[in-house]
Short mmCIF file of N, CA and C and ligand atoms in Angstrom, two decimals:
data_model
loop_
_atom_site.label_atom_id
_atom_site.label_comp_id
_atom_site.label_asym_id
_atom_site.label_seq_id
_atom_site.Cartn_x
_atom_site.Cartn_y
_atom_site.Cartn_z
N UNK A 1066 -5.97 -17.75 30.20
CA UNK A 1066 -5.40 -16.32 29.74
C UNK A 1066 -6.00 -15.67 28.52
N UNK A 1067 -6.28 -14.47 28.64
CA UNK A 1067 -7.04 -13.69 27.59
C UNK A 1067 -6.12 -12.80 26.83
N UNK A 1068 -6.22 -13.03 25.51
CA UNK A 1068 -5.24 -12.18 24.64
C UNK A 1068 -6.03 -11.39 23.68
N UNK A 1069 -5.63 -10.24 23.43
CA UNK A 1069 -6.31 -9.24 22.41
C UNK A 1069 -5.45 -9.25 21.09
N UNK A 1070 -6.11 -9.51 20.09
CA UNK A 1070 -5.37 -9.34 18.76
C UNK A 1070 -5.95 -8.12 18.09
N UNK A 1071 -5.22 -6.99 18.24
CA UNK A 1071 -5.79 -5.67 17.67
C UNK A 1071 -5.20 -5.59 16.13
N UNK A 1072 -6.05 -4.86 15.40
CA UNK A 1072 -5.64 -4.38 14.08
C UNK A 1072 -6.65 -3.73 13.32
N UNK A 1073 -6.33 -3.39 12.07
CA UNK A 1073 -7.27 -2.82 11.23
C UNK A 1073 -8.13 -3.61 10.51
N UNK A 1074 -7.57 -4.79 10.05
CA UNK A 1074 -8.30 -5.88 9.39
C UNK A 1074 -9.38 -5.37 8.31
N UNK A 1075 -8.55 -4.55 7.42
CA UNK A 1075 -9.43 -3.90 6.30
C UNK A 1075 -8.91 -4.51 4.97
N UNK A 1076 -9.16 -5.64 4.40
CA UNK A 1076 -9.98 -6.64 5.23
C UNK A 1076 -9.19 -7.79 5.93
N UNK A 1077 -9.71 -8.57 6.53
CA UNK A 1077 -9.03 -9.73 7.06
C UNK A 1077 -8.40 -10.63 6.01
N UNK A 1078 -7.34 -11.19 6.26
CA UNK A 1078 -6.54 -11.96 5.19
C UNK A 1078 -6.40 -13.32 5.78
N UNK A 1079 -5.97 -14.29 4.87
CA UNK A 1079 -5.54 -15.59 5.42
C UNK A 1079 -4.43 -15.58 6.27
N UNK A 1080 -3.69 -14.49 6.21
CA UNK A 1080 -2.50 -14.37 7.08
C UNK A 1080 -2.98 -14.11 8.50
N UNK A 1081 -3.96 -13.15 8.64
CA UNK A 1081 -4.59 -12.80 10.06
C UNK A 1081 -5.18 -13.99 10.53
N UNK A 1082 -5.97 -14.86 9.69
CA UNK A 1082 -6.63 -15.92 10.04
C UNK A 1082 -5.72 -17.00 10.66
N UNK A 1083 -4.53 -17.16 10.03
CA UNK A 1083 -3.56 -18.03 10.60
C UNK A 1083 -3.02 -17.71 12.00
N UNK A 1084 -2.96 -16.50 12.16
CA UNK A 1084 -2.64 -15.98 13.55
C UNK A 1084 -3.75 -16.11 14.55
N UNK A 1085 -4.93 -15.94 14.14
CA UNK A 1085 -6.22 -15.95 14.98
C UNK A 1085 -6.21 -17.57 15.41
N UNK A 1086 -6.07 -18.38 14.47
CA UNK A 1086 -6.35 -19.80 14.81
C UNK A 1086 -5.07 -20.26 15.75
N UNK A 1087 -3.96 -19.99 15.34
CA UNK A 1087 -2.83 -20.40 16.30
C UNK A 1087 -2.96 -19.76 17.69
N UNK A 1088 -3.46 -18.37 17.69
CA UNK A 1088 -3.66 -17.72 18.90
C UNK A 1088 -4.68 -18.34 19.93
N UNK A 1089 -5.76 -18.93 19.16
CA UNK A 1089 -6.84 -19.64 19.91
C UNK A 1089 -6.25 -20.95 20.53
N UNK A 1090 -5.41 -21.51 19.91
CA UNK A 1090 -4.84 -22.77 20.63
C UNK A 1090 -3.87 -22.31 21.82
N UNK A 1091 -3.15 -21.38 21.86
CA UNK A 1091 -2.38 -20.82 22.72
C UNK A 1091 -2.94 -20.33 24.11
N UNK A 1092 -4.03 -19.58 23.78
CA UNK A 1092 -4.63 -18.80 24.97
C UNK A 1092 -6.02 -19.38 25.19
N UNK A 1093 -6.60 -19.12 26.43
CA UNK A 1093 -7.85 -19.68 26.72
C UNK A 1093 -8.90 -18.86 25.88
N UNK A 1094 -8.63 -17.60 25.67
CA UNK A 1094 -9.53 -16.72 24.90
C UNK A 1094 -8.93 -15.71 24.13
N UNK A 1095 -9.48 -15.39 23.13
CA UNK A 1095 -8.83 -14.51 22.09
C UNK A 1095 -9.95 -13.41 21.62
N UNK A 1096 -9.62 -12.21 21.76
CA UNK A 1096 -10.58 -11.17 21.36
C UNK A 1096 -9.87 -10.53 20.17
N UNK A 1097 -10.37 -10.67 18.88
CA UNK A 1097 -9.97 -9.77 17.77
C UNK A 1097 -10.56 -8.50 17.82
N UNK A 1098 -9.74 -7.48 18.00
CA UNK A 1098 -10.36 -6.04 18.24
C UNK A 1098 -10.01 -5.24 17.02
N UNK A 1099 -11.05 -4.83 16.33
CA UNK A 1099 -10.94 -3.99 15.06
C UNK A 1099 -10.95 -2.50 15.58
N UNK A 1100 -9.74 -1.85 15.14
CA UNK A 1100 -9.70 -0.36 15.56
C UNK A 1100 -10.53 0.44 14.66
N UNK A 1101 -11.26 1.26 15.60
CA UNK A 1101 -12.17 2.36 14.73
C UNK A 1101 -11.15 3.51 14.63
N UNK A 1102 -10.61 3.74 13.50
CA UNK A 1102 -9.51 4.66 13.24
C UNK A 1102 -10.06 5.90 12.49
N UNK A 1103 -10.27 7.01 12.96
CA UNK A 1103 -10.93 8.09 12.20
C UNK A 1103 -9.96 8.79 11.29
N UNK A 1104 -8.54 8.28 11.50
CA UNK A 1104 -7.47 9.01 10.55
C UNK A 1104 -7.29 8.19 9.33
N UNK A 1105 -8.21 7.08 9.19
CA UNK A 1105 -7.92 6.34 8.01
C UNK A 1105 -9.16 6.19 7.14
N UNK A 1106 -9.13 6.03 5.85
CA UNK A 1106 -10.20 5.84 5.03
C UNK A 1106 -10.23 4.45 4.55
N UNK A 1107 -10.99 3.51 5.37
CA UNK A 1107 -10.92 2.31 5.05
C UNK A 1107 -11.80 1.74 3.78
N UNK A 1108 -11.45 0.60 3.23
CA UNK A 1108 -12.44 0.11 2.22
C UNK A 1108 -13.78 -0.44 2.89
N UNK A 1109 -13.68 -1.02 3.93
CA UNK A 1109 -14.88 -1.51 4.79
C UNK A 1109 -15.14 -0.72 5.97
N UNK A 1110 -16.58 -0.83 6.37
CA UNK A 1110 -16.76 -0.12 7.64
C UNK A 1110 -16.38 -1.15 8.63
N UNK A 1111 -16.37 -0.51 9.89
CA UNK A 1111 -16.07 -1.58 11.13
C UNK A 1111 -17.06 -2.65 11.24
N UNK A 1112 -18.40 -2.26 11.09
CA UNK A 1112 -19.29 -3.45 11.22
C UNK A 1112 -19.09 -4.57 10.08
N UNK A 1113 -18.75 -3.98 8.95
CA UNK A 1113 -18.47 -5.08 7.69
C UNK A 1113 -17.15 -5.91 8.06
N UNK A 1114 -16.15 -5.32 8.58
CA UNK A 1114 -14.96 -6.04 8.91
C UNK A 1114 -15.12 -7.11 10.04
N UNK A 1115 -16.01 -6.56 11.09
CA UNK A 1115 -16.39 -7.54 12.13
C UNK A 1115 -17.15 -8.67 11.57
N UNK A 1116 -18.10 -8.49 10.72
CA UNK A 1116 -18.91 -9.50 10.10
C UNK A 1116 -18.03 -10.53 9.33
N UNK A 1117 -16.99 -10.02 8.60
CA UNK A 1117 -16.21 -10.63 7.68
C UNK A 1117 -15.27 -11.76 8.59
N UNK A 1118 -14.80 -11.16 9.60
CA UNK A 1118 -14.05 -11.87 10.66
C UNK A 1118 -14.84 -12.97 11.29
N UNK A 1119 -15.99 -12.65 11.80
CA UNK A 1119 -16.98 -13.64 12.33
C UNK A 1119 -17.19 -14.66 11.48
N UNK A 1120 -17.70 -14.44 10.15
CA UNK A 1120 -18.03 -15.40 9.26
C UNK A 1120 -16.67 -16.44 8.95
N UNK A 1121 -15.52 -15.85 9.00
CA UNK A 1121 -14.35 -16.63 8.80
C UNK A 1121 -13.96 -17.48 10.00
N UNK A 1122 -14.40 -17.22 11.22
CA UNK A 1122 -13.99 -17.86 12.49
C UNK A 1122 -15.01 -18.60 13.21
N UNK A 1123 -16.09 -18.99 12.54
CA UNK A 1123 -17.17 -19.66 13.19
C UNK A 1123 -16.89 -20.87 14.12
N UNK A 1124 -15.65 -21.53 13.42
CA UNK A 1124 -15.28 -22.80 14.01
C UNK A 1124 -14.45 -22.61 15.41
N UNK A 1125 -14.30 -21.30 15.79
CA UNK A 1125 -13.37 -21.15 16.88
C UNK A 1125 -14.20 -20.55 18.12
N UNK A 1126 -14.38 -21.56 19.07
CA UNK A 1126 -15.47 -21.37 20.13
C UNK A 1126 -14.74 -20.38 21.26
N UNK A 1127 -13.53 -20.26 21.26
CA UNK A 1127 -12.95 -19.29 22.24
C UNK A 1127 -12.51 -18.02 21.64
N UNK A 1128 -13.12 -17.57 20.51
CA UNK A 1128 -12.90 -16.35 20.04
C UNK A 1128 -13.99 -15.26 20.10
N UNK A 1129 -13.70 -14.08 20.35
CA UNK A 1129 -14.69 -13.04 20.32
C UNK A 1129 -14.25 -12.05 19.21
N UNK A 1130 -14.96 -11.33 18.64
CA UNK A 1130 -14.73 -10.27 17.63
C UNK A 1130 -15.44 -9.00 18.15
N UNK A 1131 -14.59 -7.84 18.36
CA UNK A 1131 -15.06 -6.68 18.88
C UNK A 1131 -14.49 -5.44 18.18
N UNK A 1132 -14.93 -4.39 18.51
CA UNK A 1132 -14.14 -3.08 17.93
C UNK A 1132 -13.80 -2.25 19.14
N UNK A 1133 -12.91 -1.30 18.86
CA UNK A 1133 -12.49 -0.38 19.79
C UNK A 1133 -11.88 0.87 19.26
N UNK A 1134 -11.98 2.02 20.06
CA UNK A 1134 -11.13 3.19 19.71
C UNK A 1134 -10.24 3.56 20.79
N UNK A 1135 -9.46 4.48 20.48
CA UNK A 1135 -8.44 5.05 21.44
C UNK A 1135 -7.26 3.97 21.57
N UNK A 1136 -6.63 3.93 22.70
CA UNK A 1136 -5.35 3.23 22.87
C UNK A 1136 -5.79 1.66 23.00
N UNK A 1137 -4.93 0.84 22.31
CA UNK A 1137 -5.05 -0.58 22.50
C UNK A 1137 -4.99 -0.93 23.99
N UNK A 1138 -4.08 -0.44 24.55
CA UNK A 1138 -3.58 -0.84 25.97
C UNK A 1138 -4.90 -0.48 26.92
N UNK A 1139 -5.56 0.49 26.64
CA UNK A 1139 -6.73 0.94 27.44
C UNK A 1139 -7.81 -0.14 27.39
N UNK A 1140 -7.99 -0.52 25.97
CA UNK A 1140 -9.04 -1.56 25.61
C UNK A 1140 -8.73 -2.89 26.26
N UNK A 1141 -7.33 -3.28 26.27
CA UNK A 1141 -6.87 -4.59 26.75
C UNK A 1141 -7.05 -4.56 28.43
N UNK A 1142 -6.84 -3.36 29.08
CA UNK A 1142 -7.02 -3.20 30.40
C UNK A 1142 -8.40 -3.31 30.71
N UNK A 1143 -9.44 -2.69 29.96
CA UNK A 1143 -10.79 -2.70 30.30
C UNK A 1143 -11.35 -4.29 30.09
N UNK A 1144 -10.72 -5.02 29.26
CA UNK A 1144 -11.26 -6.36 28.92
C UNK A 1144 -10.44 -7.29 29.83
N UNK A 1145 -9.56 -6.86 30.75
CA UNK A 1145 -8.78 -7.60 31.59
C UNK A 1145 -7.97 -8.63 31.02
N UNK A 1146 -7.40 -8.26 29.74
CA UNK A 1146 -6.36 -9.11 29.10
C UNK A 1146 -5.12 -9.29 29.68
N UNK A 1147 -4.48 -10.27 29.44
CA UNK A 1147 -2.91 -10.38 29.90
C UNK A 1147 -1.99 -10.21 28.70
N UNK A 1148 -2.58 -10.40 27.53
CA UNK A 1148 -1.52 -10.22 26.49
C UNK A 1148 -2.04 -9.57 25.29
N UNK A 1149 -1.25 -9.02 24.41
CA UNK A 1149 -1.58 -8.52 23.16
C UNK A 1149 -0.90 -9.32 22.24
N UNK A 1150 -1.65 -9.72 21.22
CA UNK A 1150 -1.19 -10.77 20.21
C UNK A 1150 -0.81 -10.13 18.87
N UNK A 1151 0.34 -10.26 18.26
CA UNK A 1151 0.57 -9.60 16.94
C UNK A 1151 1.39 -10.60 16.08
N UNK A 1152 1.09 -10.53 14.88
CA UNK A 1152 1.86 -11.48 13.89
C UNK A 1152 3.08 -10.68 13.38
N UNK A 1153 4.13 -11.43 13.25
CA UNK A 1153 5.45 -10.77 12.49
C UNK A 1153 5.64 -11.55 11.19
N UNK A 1154 5.68 -10.94 10.18
CA UNK A 1154 5.87 -11.44 8.79
C UNK A 1154 7.38 -11.44 8.42
N UNK A 1155 7.82 -10.21 8.26
CA UNK A 1155 9.15 -10.07 7.71
C UNK A 1155 9.89 -9.15 8.73
N UNK A 1156 11.35 -8.92 8.45
CA UNK A 1156 12.05 -8.17 9.29
C UNK A 1156 11.68 -6.79 9.45
N UNK A 1157 11.18 -6.41 8.28
CA UNK A 1157 10.56 -4.93 8.20
C UNK A 1157 9.51 -4.53 9.21
N UNK A 1158 8.64 -5.67 9.58
CA UNK A 1158 7.53 -5.39 10.58
C UNK A 1158 8.10 -5.26 11.83
N UNK A 1159 9.41 -5.86 12.26
CA UNK A 1159 9.92 -5.98 13.52
C UNK A 1159 10.02 -4.60 14.15
N UNK A 1160 10.70 -3.66 13.47
CA UNK A 1160 11.03 -2.34 14.09
C UNK A 1160 9.81 -1.76 14.57
N UNK A 1161 8.84 -1.50 13.83
CA UNK A 1161 7.47 -1.00 14.22
C UNK A 1161 6.80 -1.83 15.40
N UNK A 1162 6.76 -3.06 15.22
CA UNK A 1162 6.14 -3.76 16.12
C UNK A 1162 6.86 -3.68 17.51
N UNK A 1163 8.24 -3.81 17.47
CA UNK A 1163 8.91 -3.66 18.62
C UNK A 1163 8.67 -2.39 19.45
N UNK A 1164 8.57 -1.37 18.53
CA UNK A 1164 8.41 0.10 19.13
C UNK A 1164 6.87 0.09 19.80
N UNK A 1165 5.97 -0.60 18.98
CA UNK A 1165 4.66 -0.60 19.72
C UNK A 1165 4.66 -1.43 20.90
N UNK A 1166 5.23 -2.55 20.96
CA UNK A 1166 5.38 -3.32 22.25
C UNK A 1166 5.98 -2.58 23.32
N UNK A 1167 7.17 -1.93 23.14
CA UNK A 1167 7.82 -1.28 24.15
C UNK A 1167 6.88 -0.10 24.60
N UNK A 1168 6.32 0.55 23.76
CA UNK A 1168 5.34 1.77 24.03
C UNK A 1168 4.20 1.30 25.02
N UNK A 1169 3.70 0.13 24.57
CA UNK A 1169 2.59 -0.47 25.39
C UNK A 1169 3.01 -0.86 26.78
N UNK A 1170 4.30 -1.55 26.64
CA UNK A 1170 4.80 -1.88 27.98
C UNK A 1170 4.93 -0.76 28.97
N UNK A 1171 5.32 0.46 28.41
CA UNK A 1171 5.48 1.63 29.35
C UNK A 1171 4.12 2.05 29.91
N UNK A 1172 2.92 1.70 29.06
CA UNK A 1172 1.66 2.15 29.47
C UNK A 1172 1.04 1.22 30.42
N UNK A 1173 1.47 -0.25 30.39
CA UNK A 1173 1.07 -1.02 31.20
C UNK A 1173 2.10 -2.25 31.46
N UNK A 1174 2.75 -2.30 32.36
CA UNK A 1174 3.80 -3.40 32.71
C UNK A 1174 3.18 -4.62 32.84
N UNK A 1175 1.95 -4.78 33.13
CA UNK A 1175 1.17 -6.14 33.26
C UNK A 1175 0.84 -6.77 32.00
N UNK A 1176 0.67 -6.07 30.86
CA UNK A 1176 0.20 -6.66 29.68
C UNK A 1176 1.48 -6.83 28.72
N UNK A 1177 1.51 -8.25 28.50
CA UNK A 1177 2.82 -8.66 27.54
C UNK A 1177 2.24 -8.64 26.12
N UNK A 1178 3.28 -8.15 25.21
CA UNK A 1178 3.01 -8.39 23.84
C UNK A 1178 3.63 -9.76 23.40
N UNK A 1179 2.77 -10.63 22.72
CA UNK A 1179 3.28 -12.02 22.31
C UNK A 1179 3.12 -11.95 20.78
N UNK A 1180 4.45 -12.16 20.20
CA UNK A 1180 4.48 -12.32 18.77
C UNK A 1180 4.41 -13.77 18.14
N UNK A 1181 3.61 -13.89 17.16
CA UNK A 1181 3.63 -15.14 16.46
C UNK A 1181 4.32 -14.94 15.08
N UNK A 1182 5.13 -15.80 14.69
CA UNK A 1182 5.75 -15.71 13.35
C UNK A 1182 4.69 -16.19 12.31
N UNK A 1183 4.23 -15.27 11.36
CA UNK A 1183 3.30 -15.63 10.44
C UNK A 1183 3.81 -16.86 9.67
N UNK A 1184 2.89 -17.78 9.35
CA UNK A 1184 3.31 -19.01 8.61
C UNK A 1184 3.98 -18.48 7.28
N UNK A 1185 5.00 -19.24 6.82
CA UNK A 1185 5.74 -18.94 5.54
C UNK A 1185 4.81 -18.59 4.32
N UNK A 1186 3.79 -19.22 4.15
CA UNK A 1186 3.02 -18.97 2.86
C UNK A 1186 2.37 -17.71 2.94
N UNK A 1187 2.32 -17.13 4.15
CA UNK A 1187 1.58 -15.69 4.15
C UNK A 1187 2.57 -14.70 4.56
N UNK A 1188 3.81 -14.86 4.53
CA UNK A 1188 4.76 -13.95 4.98
C UNK A 1188 4.69 -12.60 4.15
N UNK A 1189 4.25 -12.63 2.86
CA UNK A 1189 4.34 -11.51 1.91
C UNK A 1189 3.00 -10.63 2.06
N UNK A 1190 1.94 -11.37 2.76
CA UNK A 1190 0.50 -10.88 2.56
C UNK A 1190 0.41 -9.86 3.48
N UNK A 1191 -0.47 -8.74 2.88
CA UNK A 1191 -1.04 -7.76 3.67
C UNK A 1191 -2.38 -7.31 3.06
N UNK A 1192 -3.21 -6.71 4.02
CA UNK A 1192 -4.65 -6.19 3.35
C UNK A 1192 -4.40 -5.29 2.25
N UNK A 1193 -3.36 -4.27 2.31
CA UNK A 1193 -3.10 -3.28 1.36
C UNK A 1193 -2.86 -4.05 0.02
N UNK A 1194 -2.07 -5.00 0.04
CA UNK A 1194 -1.69 -5.83 -1.23
C UNK A 1194 -2.93 -6.40 -1.93
N UNK A 1195 -3.74 -7.06 -0.94
CA UNK A 1195 -4.96 -7.66 -1.48
C UNK A 1195 -5.79 -6.58 -2.22
N UNK A 1196 -5.92 -5.40 -1.65
CA UNK A 1196 -6.78 -4.43 -2.02
C UNK A 1196 -6.21 -3.90 -3.42
N UNK A 1197 -4.88 -3.70 -3.40
CA UNK A 1197 -4.27 -3.28 -4.66
C UNK A 1197 -4.38 -4.30 -5.93
N UNK A 1198 -4.25 -5.45 -5.54
CA UNK A 1198 -4.43 -6.54 -6.63
C UNK A 1198 -5.75 -6.45 -7.11
N UNK A 1199 -6.85 -6.42 -6.18
CA UNK A 1199 -8.13 -6.51 -6.58
C UNK A 1199 -8.62 -5.22 -7.38
N UNK A 1200 -7.94 -4.23 -7.09
CA UNK A 1200 -8.31 -2.85 -7.79
C UNK A 1200 -7.96 -2.93 -9.21
N UNK A 1201 -6.90 -3.66 -9.50
CA UNK A 1201 -6.46 -3.84 -10.85
C UNK A 1201 -6.95 -5.23 -11.44
N UNK A 1202 -7.81 -5.86 -10.81
CA UNK A 1202 -8.55 -6.91 -11.40
C UNK A 1202 -7.73 -8.21 -11.18
N UNK A 1203 -6.81 -8.27 -10.44
CA UNK A 1203 -6.08 -9.62 -10.28
C UNK A 1203 -6.90 -10.54 -9.27
N UNK A 1204 -6.40 -11.84 -9.20
CA UNK A 1204 -6.97 -12.79 -8.34
C UNK A 1204 -6.62 -12.81 -7.00
N UNK A 1205 -7.58 -12.76 -6.04
CA UNK A 1205 -7.23 -12.60 -4.61
C UNK A 1205 -7.95 -13.84 -3.73
N UNK A 1206 -8.52 -14.80 -4.51
CA UNK A 1206 -9.33 -15.75 -3.68
C UNK A 1206 -8.32 -16.76 -3.01
N UNK A 1207 -6.99 -16.69 -3.24
CA UNK A 1207 -6.02 -17.40 -2.48
C UNK A 1207 -5.51 -16.76 -1.31
N UNK A 1208 -5.82 -15.42 -1.09
CA UNK A 1208 -5.23 -14.61 -0.20
C UNK A 1208 -6.28 -14.30 0.93
N UNK A 1209 -7.61 -14.36 0.70
CA UNK A 1209 -8.58 -13.98 1.68
C UNK A 1209 -9.63 -15.13 1.48
N UNK A 1210 -10.55 -15.29 2.58
CA UNK A 1210 -11.67 -16.17 2.51
C UNK A 1210 -12.66 -15.67 1.26
N UNK A 1211 -13.19 -16.73 0.75
CA UNK A 1211 -14.03 -16.49 -0.36
C UNK A 1211 -14.93 -15.44 -0.38
N UNK A 1212 -15.83 -15.38 0.93
CA UNK A 1212 -16.70 -14.35 1.01
C UNK A 1212 -16.12 -13.00 1.19
N UNK A 1213 -14.87 -12.84 1.57
CA UNK A 1213 -14.27 -11.52 1.60
C UNK A 1213 -13.82 -11.09 0.21
N UNK A 1214 -13.48 -12.11 -0.63
CA UNK A 1214 -12.92 -11.81 -1.87
C UNK A 1214 -14.22 -11.15 -2.67
N UNK A 1215 -15.41 -11.86 -2.41
CA UNK A 1215 -16.61 -11.50 -3.21
C UNK A 1215 -16.89 -9.94 -2.71
N UNK A 1216 -16.82 -9.74 -1.43
CA UNK A 1216 -17.18 -8.23 -0.86
C UNK A 1216 -16.12 -7.36 -1.59
N UNK A 1217 -14.95 -7.71 -1.69
CA UNK A 1217 -13.95 -6.68 -2.31
C UNK A 1217 -14.12 -6.51 -3.67
N UNK A 1218 -14.55 -7.61 -4.40
CA UNK A 1218 -14.83 -7.46 -5.81
C UNK A 1218 -16.11 -6.46 -6.01
N UNK A 1219 -17.09 -6.70 -5.18
CA UNK A 1219 -18.19 -5.86 -5.15
C UNK A 1219 -17.93 -4.40 -4.96
N UNK A 1220 -17.01 -4.12 -4.05
CA UNK A 1220 -16.66 -2.87 -3.68
C UNK A 1220 -16.02 -2.13 -4.89
N UNK A 1221 -15.06 -2.86 -5.28
CA UNK A 1221 -14.36 -2.30 -6.56
C UNK A 1221 -15.28 -2.28 -7.85
N UNK A 1222 -16.31 -3.20 -7.89
CA UNK A 1222 -17.25 -3.03 -9.07
C UNK A 1222 -17.85 -1.70 -9.05
N UNK A 1223 -18.18 -1.12 -7.87
CA UNK A 1223 -18.93 0.16 -7.71
C UNK A 1223 -18.08 1.11 -8.05
N UNK A 1224 -16.69 1.22 -7.78
CA UNK A 1224 -15.79 2.35 -7.89
C UNK A 1224 -14.92 2.20 -9.08
N UNK A 1225 -14.56 0.82 -9.41
CA UNK A 1225 -13.73 0.75 -10.67
C UNK A 1225 -14.42 -0.56 -11.51
N UNK A 1226 -15.44 -0.15 -12.12
CA UNK A 1226 -16.17 -1.26 -12.84
C UNK A 1226 -15.30 -2.01 -13.76
N UNK A 1227 -14.31 -1.54 -14.25
CA UNK A 1227 -13.47 -2.36 -15.23
C UNK A 1227 -12.73 -3.39 -14.46
N UNK A 1228 -12.25 -3.15 -13.28
CA UNK A 1228 -11.55 -4.22 -12.58
C UNK A 1228 -12.50 -5.53 -12.25
N UNK A 1229 -13.73 -5.35 -12.15
CA UNK A 1229 -14.74 -6.38 -11.72
C UNK A 1229 -14.83 -7.31 -12.90
N UNK A 1230 -14.56 -6.87 -14.04
CA UNK A 1230 -14.86 -7.71 -15.20
C UNK A 1230 -13.67 -8.73 -15.50
N UNK A 1231 -12.48 -8.47 -14.80
CA UNK A 1231 -11.28 -9.34 -14.98
C UNK A 1231 -10.96 -10.23 -13.89
N UNK A 1232 -11.74 -10.14 -12.94
CA UNK A 1232 -11.43 -10.93 -11.66
C UNK A 1232 -11.48 -12.35 -11.76
N UNK A 1233 -10.65 -13.11 -10.92
CA UNK A 1233 -10.82 -14.58 -11.03
C UNK A 1233 -11.94 -15.25 -10.53
N UNK A 1234 -12.90 -14.49 -9.69
CA UNK A 1234 -14.10 -15.07 -9.23
C UNK A 1234 -15.23 -14.74 -10.32
N UNK A 1235 -14.94 -14.10 -11.39
CA UNK A 1235 -15.81 -14.03 -12.51
C UNK A 1235 -15.22 -14.53 -13.70
N UNK A 1236 -15.02 -16.00 -13.59
CA UNK A 1236 -14.32 -16.56 -14.77
C UNK A 1236 -15.11 -16.71 -15.99
N UNK A 1237 -16.50 -16.76 -15.89
CA UNK A 1237 -17.25 -16.76 -17.02
C UNK A 1237 -17.09 -15.45 -18.08
N UNK A 1238 -16.63 -15.70 -19.24
CA UNK A 1238 -16.38 -14.53 -19.96
C UNK A 1238 -17.55 -13.71 -20.29
N UNK A 1239 -17.48 -12.50 -20.08
CA UNK A 1239 -18.52 -11.52 -20.26
C UNK A 1239 -18.88 -11.48 -21.71
N UNK A 1240 -20.21 -11.45 -22.10
CA UNK A 1240 -20.43 -11.27 -23.63
C UNK A 1240 -19.92 -10.08 -24.19
N UNK A 1241 -19.17 -10.42 -25.36
CA UNK A 1241 -18.67 -9.29 -26.16
C UNK A 1241 -19.55 -8.27 -26.60
N UNK A 1242 -19.43 -7.08 -26.26
CA UNK A 1242 -20.23 -6.15 -26.77
C UNK A 1242 -19.65 -5.49 -28.10
N UNK A 1243 -20.31 -5.85 -29.14
CA UNK A 1243 -19.76 -5.44 -30.41
C UNK A 1243 -20.57 -4.21 -31.09
N UNK A 1244 -19.86 -3.43 -31.75
CA UNK A 1244 -20.53 -2.41 -32.46
C UNK A 1244 -21.47 -2.96 -33.46
N UNK A 1245 -22.64 -2.32 -33.58
CA UNK A 1245 -23.56 -2.94 -34.73
C UNK A 1245 -22.94 -3.11 -36.02
N UNK A 1246 -22.06 -2.19 -36.38
CA UNK A 1246 -21.43 -2.06 -37.63
C UNK A 1246 -20.61 -3.30 -37.92
N UNK A 1247 -19.94 -3.86 -36.72
CA UNK A 1247 -19.01 -5.00 -36.84
C UNK A 1247 -19.95 -6.36 -37.16
N UNK A 1248 -21.21 -6.29 -36.59
CA UNK A 1248 -22.00 -7.54 -36.69
C UNK A 1248 -22.40 -7.63 -38.18
N UNK A 1249 -22.45 -6.61 -38.93
CA UNK A 1249 -22.82 -6.86 -40.34
C UNK A 1249 -21.76 -7.69 -41.20
N UNK A 1250 -22.29 -8.46 -41.99
CA UNK A 1250 -21.43 -9.10 -42.94
C UNK A 1250 -20.61 -8.23 -43.78
N UNK A 1251 -19.37 -8.38 -43.96
CA UNK A 1251 -18.66 -7.44 -44.91
C UNK A 1251 -19.11 -7.41 -46.29
N UNK A 1252 -19.09 -6.44 -46.83
CA UNK A 1252 -19.30 -6.19 -48.10
C UNK A 1252 -20.87 -6.07 -48.51
N UNK A 1253 -21.68 -6.26 -47.53
CA UNK A 1253 -23.20 -6.02 -47.77
C UNK A 1253 -23.68 -4.67 -47.08
N UNK A 1254 -24.45 -4.03 -47.58
CA UNK A 1254 -25.03 -2.91 -46.92
C UNK A 1254 -26.43 -2.84 -47.09
O1 LIG B 1814 -3.44 -3.90 11.49
P1 LIG B 1814 -2.55 -2.66 12.02
O2 LIG B 1814 -3.06 -1.48 11.16
O3 LIG B 1814 -1.18 -3.07 11.67
O4 LIG B 1814 -2.80 -2.43 13.40
C1 LIG B 1814 -2.14 -1.36 14.17
C2 LIG B 1814 -2.72 -1.27 15.61
C3 LIG B 1814 -4.28 -1.20 15.41
C4 LIG B 1814 -2.36 -2.48 16.49
C5 LIG B 1814 -2.11 0.11 16.15
O5 LIG B 1814 -2.05 1.00 15.34
C6 LIG B 1814 -2.67 0.40 17.55
O6 LIG B 1814 -2.60 -0.20 18.48
N1 LIG B 1814 -3.58 1.62 17.44
C7 LIG B 1814 -4.27 2.01 18.48
C8 LIG B 1814 -3.50 3.27 19.08
C9 LIG B 1814 -2.60 2.91 20.07
O7 LIG B 1814 -2.74 2.12 21.03
N2 LIG B 1814 -1.28 3.44 19.84
C10 LIG B 1814 -0.19 3.22 20.78
C11 LIG B 1814 0.34 1.91 20.27
S1 LIG B 1814 2.06 2.15 19.99
#
């Protein structure tokens, strides 16, 4: 049985990877499908996001990573998938996810939506939260794979140089830049 796991994955988090790994055990094949969404301004391009997911899932032989635009259900039909896979974190996810599942069911009765409860330790986690923490210089290496954390810090180093100096992945203290006047011994001129 083939399942599609659609999403934005901007960027992929350990919560997504938890769903991907468990999905790969349940289904014969899983396709992670990154939505090309012209209405959103993402942090990462679609090829970047695909690469981040591929790098994080090299150990999964029944996984493919792809991108799509338009309706998820059309992509699922085109790939001859039987199921859409989605993770459920908290109750507030449920309303939106149920609406999507019902809508998709009206578009194709054959394709089922299967929900996996996100593992407890990731129930608070979202891509937006990761980006917000990184933007303000907080540690994110416990929330995303290390290479993704590096990518995020590099992104913010370009747009918000100050946040890059306080990240957990850059624990080595940056050399203090002191004003020349402060370096001079006091009382001497
Ligand atoms: O990771 P996200 O942003 O929660 O994923 C949402 C996604 C991509 C699954 C959803 O927005 C989607 O399926 N978009 C494609 C357009 C579509 O099919 N809309 C109808 C579904 S109700």
